XYZ file of C-alpha atoms in Angstrom:
295
model
C 0.001 -0.072 -0.075
C 1.231 3.408 -0.968
C 2.428 5.700 1.781
C 0.806 9.152 2.224
C 4.126 10.632 3.525
C 7.947 10.035 3.472
C 8.862 12.130 6.394
C 7.303 13.059 9.756
C 7.982 16.364 11.594
C 6.412 16.830 14.988
C 6.666 20.201 16.846
C 6.351 20.679 20.571
C 5.900 24.494 20.881
C 6.409 27.033 23.633
C 5.286 30.425 24.331
C 8.271 31.204 26.520
C 9.060 34.997 26.835
C 12.874 34.566 26.626
C 15.234 32.173 24.891
C 15.026 28.624 26.527
C 16.081 25.161 25.762
C 15.717 21.763 27.624
C 12.409 20.910 29.333
C 9.299 22.968 28.515
C 10.915 24.512 25.458
C 10.524 23.987 21.790
C 11.356 20.480 20.390
C 11.217 19.517 16.809
C 11.376 15.865 15.958
C 12.121 14.749 12.444
C 11.837 11.141 11.124
C 13.095 10.759 7.594
C 14.928 8.601 5.230
C 18.827 8.711 5.605
C 21.278 8.208 2.854
C 20.771 4.397 3.134
C 16.864 5.055 2.655
C 16.391 3.987 6.187
C 14.094 5.846 8.462
C 16.155 7.845 10.946
C 15.247 10.232 13.881
C 16.839 13.533 14.719
C 15.727 16.200 17.073
C 16.095 20.063 17.368
C 15.875 22.257 20.390
C 15.884 25.804 19.222
C 16.056 28.445 21.895
C 13.496 30.707 20.286
C 10.470 30.681 18.047
C 12.423 32.547 15.361
C 15.071 29.833 15.441
C 12.411 27.217 15.307
C 10.911 28.824 12.222
C 14.383 28.639 10.521
C 14.789 24.983 11.438
C 11.296 24.152 10.040
C 11.927 26.042 6.737
C 15.225 24.257 6.434
C 13.856 20.747 6.991
C 10.898 21.482 4.617
C 13.080 22.843 2.028
C 15.423 19.821 2.196
C 12.505 17.424 1.996
C 11.167 19.363 -1.038
C 14.387 19.055 -2.913
C 14.115 15.296 -2.406
C 10.430 15.281 -3.541
C 9.490 13.740 -0.010
C 6.103 14.792 1.324
C 5.982 15.417 5.202
C 3.332 15.201 7.763
C 4.056 18.196 10.191
C 2.139 18.077 13.434
C 1.881 20.915 15.913
C 0.871 20.532 19.564
C -1.226 23.748 19.761
C -4.812 24.495 18.370
C -4.697 25.515 14.839
C -8.192 27.235 15.383
C -10.406 28.594 18.094
C -13.762 27.164 19.555
C -16.868 27.653 17.432
C -18.214 31.202 17.398
C -14.945 32.914 18.133
C -14.609 34.610 14.703
C -18.341 35.635 14.713
C -17.639 37.264 18.193
C -14.713 39.171 16.803
C -16.840 40.062 13.708
C -14.215 38.697 11.329
C -15.453 38.008 7.836
C -14.698 34.839 5.747
C -13.848 31.320 6.812
C -13.472 31.443 10.651
C -10.280 29.458 10.804
C -8.500 31.391 8.068
C -9.789 34.801 9.539
C -8.394 34.026 12.928
C -5.001 32.831 11.734
C -4.729 36.163 9.688
C -5.844 38.025 12.802
C -3.151 36.415 14.991
C -0.578 36.950 12.254
C -1.569 40.677 12.120
C -1.764 41.234 15.840
C 0.877 39.240 17.522
C 4.399 40.806 17.670
C 6.993 38.246 18.509
C 10.525 39.417 18.644
C 13.842 37.506 17.950
C 14.471 37.241 21.735
C 10.998 35.494 22.359
C 9.582 38.700 23.875
C 6.019 39.057 22.667
C 2.665 40.973 23.184
C 0.277 37.855 23.534
C -1.212 39.240 26.727
C -2.095 42.494 25.022
C -3.582 40.647 22.073
C -5.607 38.439 24.455
C -6.863 41.515 26.181
C -7.900 43.197 22.930
C -9.679 40.027 21.870
C -11.567 39.951 25.257
C -12.652 43.516 24.668
C -13.800 42.971 21.102
C -15.674 39.577 21.949
C -17.258 40.209 25.487
C -16.221 43.660 26.656
C -14.776 42.096 29.915
C -11.715 40.075 31.191
C -13.156 36.933 29.511
C -12.668 34.395 28.014
C -8.995 34.796 27.753
C -7.253 34.789 31.181
C -3.834 34.240 32.838
C -0.820 36.787 32.894
C 1.958 37.869 35.133
C 1.067 40.557 37.522
C 2.767 43.281 35.429
C 0.645 42.224 32.417
C -2.650 42.165 34.256
C -5.091 44.796 32.959
C -8.698 45.735 32.916
C -9.423 43.263 30.145
C -7.207 40.453 31.230
C -7.143 38.931 34.638
C -4.235 37.072 36.145
C -6.671 34.273 37.309
C -9.553 32.630 35.752
C -12.402 35.034 36.328
C -15.434 32.602 36.174
C -16.872 29.564 34.594
C -18.125 29.281 31.035
C -21.846 29.512 31.016
C -24.433 28.357 28.332
C -24.335 31.718 26.423
C -20.558 32.046 26.414
C -17.994 30.775 23.923
C -17.224 27.179 24.716
C -14.223 26.567 26.815
C -13.180 23.601 24.629
C -13.393 22.619 21.169
C -15.207 19.434 20.135
C -12.050 17.423 19.706
C -10.705 18.497 23.293
C -13.801 17.146 24.755
C -12.574 13.646 23.793
C -8.971 13.915 25.208
C -7.796 13.574 28.825
C -7.082 16.647 30.707
C -6.934 19.211 28.002
C -5.960 22.789 28.509
C -8.168 25.494 27.219
C -7.050 27.806 24.370
C -8.255 30.629 26.636
C -5.432 30.102 29.133
C -2.544 32.391 28.314
C -0.193 31.939 31.095
C 1.026 29.265 33.548
C 1.778 25.752 32.844
C 0.111 24.243 29.820
C -0.742 27.780 28.500
C -2.240 26.561 25.207
C -3.587 30.052 24.320
C -0.118 31.545 24.483
C 1.227 28.736 22.243
C -1.652 29.218 19.701
C -1.283 33.062 19.457
C 2.633 32.766 19.006
C 2.388 29.636 16.807
C -0.309 30.474 14.316
C 1.624 33.321 12.751
C 4.475 30.889 12.152
C 2.187 28.320 10.523
C 0.735 31.042 8.345
C 4.208 32.182 7.058
C 5.326 28.553 6.423
C 2.219 27.735 4.672
C 2.305 30.879 2.514
C 5.850 30.142 1.395
C 5.130 26.603 0.062
C 2.494 24.168 -1.114
C 0.980 23.070 2.028
C -2.527 21.875 3.007
C -3.787 22.449 6.462
C -5.864 19.548 7.763
C -8.791 19.381 8.029
C -9.550 22.900 6.685
C -8.006 22.429 3.289
C -8.334 18.628 2.857
C -11.729 17.841 4.383
C -12.403 15.924 7.481
C -12.162 12.559 5.763
C -9.834 9.673 5.225
C -7.097 10.820 2.821
C -5.972 9.116 -0.248
C -2.849 9.779 -2.379
C -4.755 11.965 -4.587
C -5.814 14.220 -1.835
C -2.103 15.009 -1.108
C -0.557 14.526 -4.461
C 0.042 18.268 -4.942
C 1.224 19.016 -1.465
C 4.717 19.290 -0.126
C 3.311 18.822 3.352
C 0.252 18.414 5.260
C 0.039 20.429 8.608
C -2.052 18.949 11.382
C -2.786 19.454 15.078
C -1.363 16.716 17.434
C -1.585 15.775 21.121
C 1.974 14.416 21.882
C 0.865 12.862 25.220
C -1.311 10.362 23.257
C 2.061 8.792 22.079
C 3.663 7.299 25.008
C 7.474 6.954 24.450
C 9.941 6.045 27.137
C 12.924 8.403 27.000
C 16.001 6.777 25.580
C 19.427 7.491 27.446
C 19.927 11.184 27.324
C 16.558 12.173 26.239
C 14.141 14.359 28.031
C 10.310 13.746 28.106
C 9.423 16.438 25.573
C 12.110 14.968 23.169
C 10.831 11.521 23.632
C 7.172 12.740 22.936
C 7.902 14.232 19.502
C 9.974 10.980 18.711
C 7.108 8.884 19.833
C 4.635 10.785 17.611
C 7.007 10.577 14.592
C 7.427 6.880 15.057
C 3.663 6.219 15.678
C 2.637 8.153 12.491
C 5.292 6.409 10.518
C 4.202 2.958 11.685
C 0.631 3.645 10.807
C 1.414 5.004 7.492
C 3.632 1.975 6.632
C 0.722 -0.298 7.492
C -1.801 1.693 5.515
C -3.655 2.719 8.590
C -2.774 6.424 8.822
C -5.191 7.627 6.097
C -8.331 6.706 8.084
C -7.283 8.978 11.008
C -7.817 11.932 9.010
C -11.530 11.568 9.268
C -14.442 10.171 11.327
C -15.547 6.594 11.151
C -18.816 7.599 9.488
C -20.568 10.621 8.385
C -20.552 13.186 11.210
C -23.024 16.138 11.961
C -19.984 18.000 13.324
C -18.380 18.187 9.891
C -18.964 21.897 9.167
C -17.932 23.027 12.609
C -14.731 21.006 12.299
C -13.873 21.841 8.789
C -14.670 25.541 8.889
C -14.063 26.634 12.555
C -12.396 24.299 15.071
C -10.289 21.790 13.162
C -9.502 18.325 14.950
C -6.577 16.582 16.748
C -4.999 13.840 14.605
C -5.457 10.504 16.255
C -8.403 11.463 18.412
C -11.262 9.074 17.428
C -14.464 10.921 16.342
């Protein structure tokens, strides 16, 4: 059975405000064919998001030269909960509008300093006129439209705290959380502009927005250098090898898992639900999905 991909690139992102390596920093795992055409793993631990973007561009350029298609996974949401774009009064497809909004608003410098708290506060003001739903900030960045602590629970008339896919995974963090451990919101706001630039520079399809939420065949990816998808690395348990740290082992585990499934012809089915699903429009236009989470 024909593989969908020849390489697997998994990214564990970080919203750190200063250069950092080691635990809780950016890790990029790459599983690709070596000179002997054997699958070999390598990892990168760039200190800043700017460095990470350069690494990813280099990896993707190298794979393009070899005509090897890559599955690229990012461990943060590629989109927001249903209704977010409407609350911001953004026109067009919700996933695209929010990615463009983030790319326009987020300022992320070469030393990792960034304005994600100001952007979160602005989005709160535009969406609700109060310090909600985004929350979490150091004391120096707390302001009238952004609380350091979670202000309240989500009610039935609020934007959802979690996307549909997140309701099916164990212990997810909400995209509305901008600070503290597992600050998925900070990762999304700093990561989406990078994804947009990588995508705009090459022939990439974002799953499921540009591929459809369906099992993928060779024809669906034939004209793509890479498919970008959202992943949840803790789904792929990998015991650290000698000298490896947890984050490094997780991106290796994700690379190895997707490679194994692709080799067996079982990866294609993970890109869609098992049967026709009433959530399709929300998933394809607004929220996206997490690769490997059963619908």
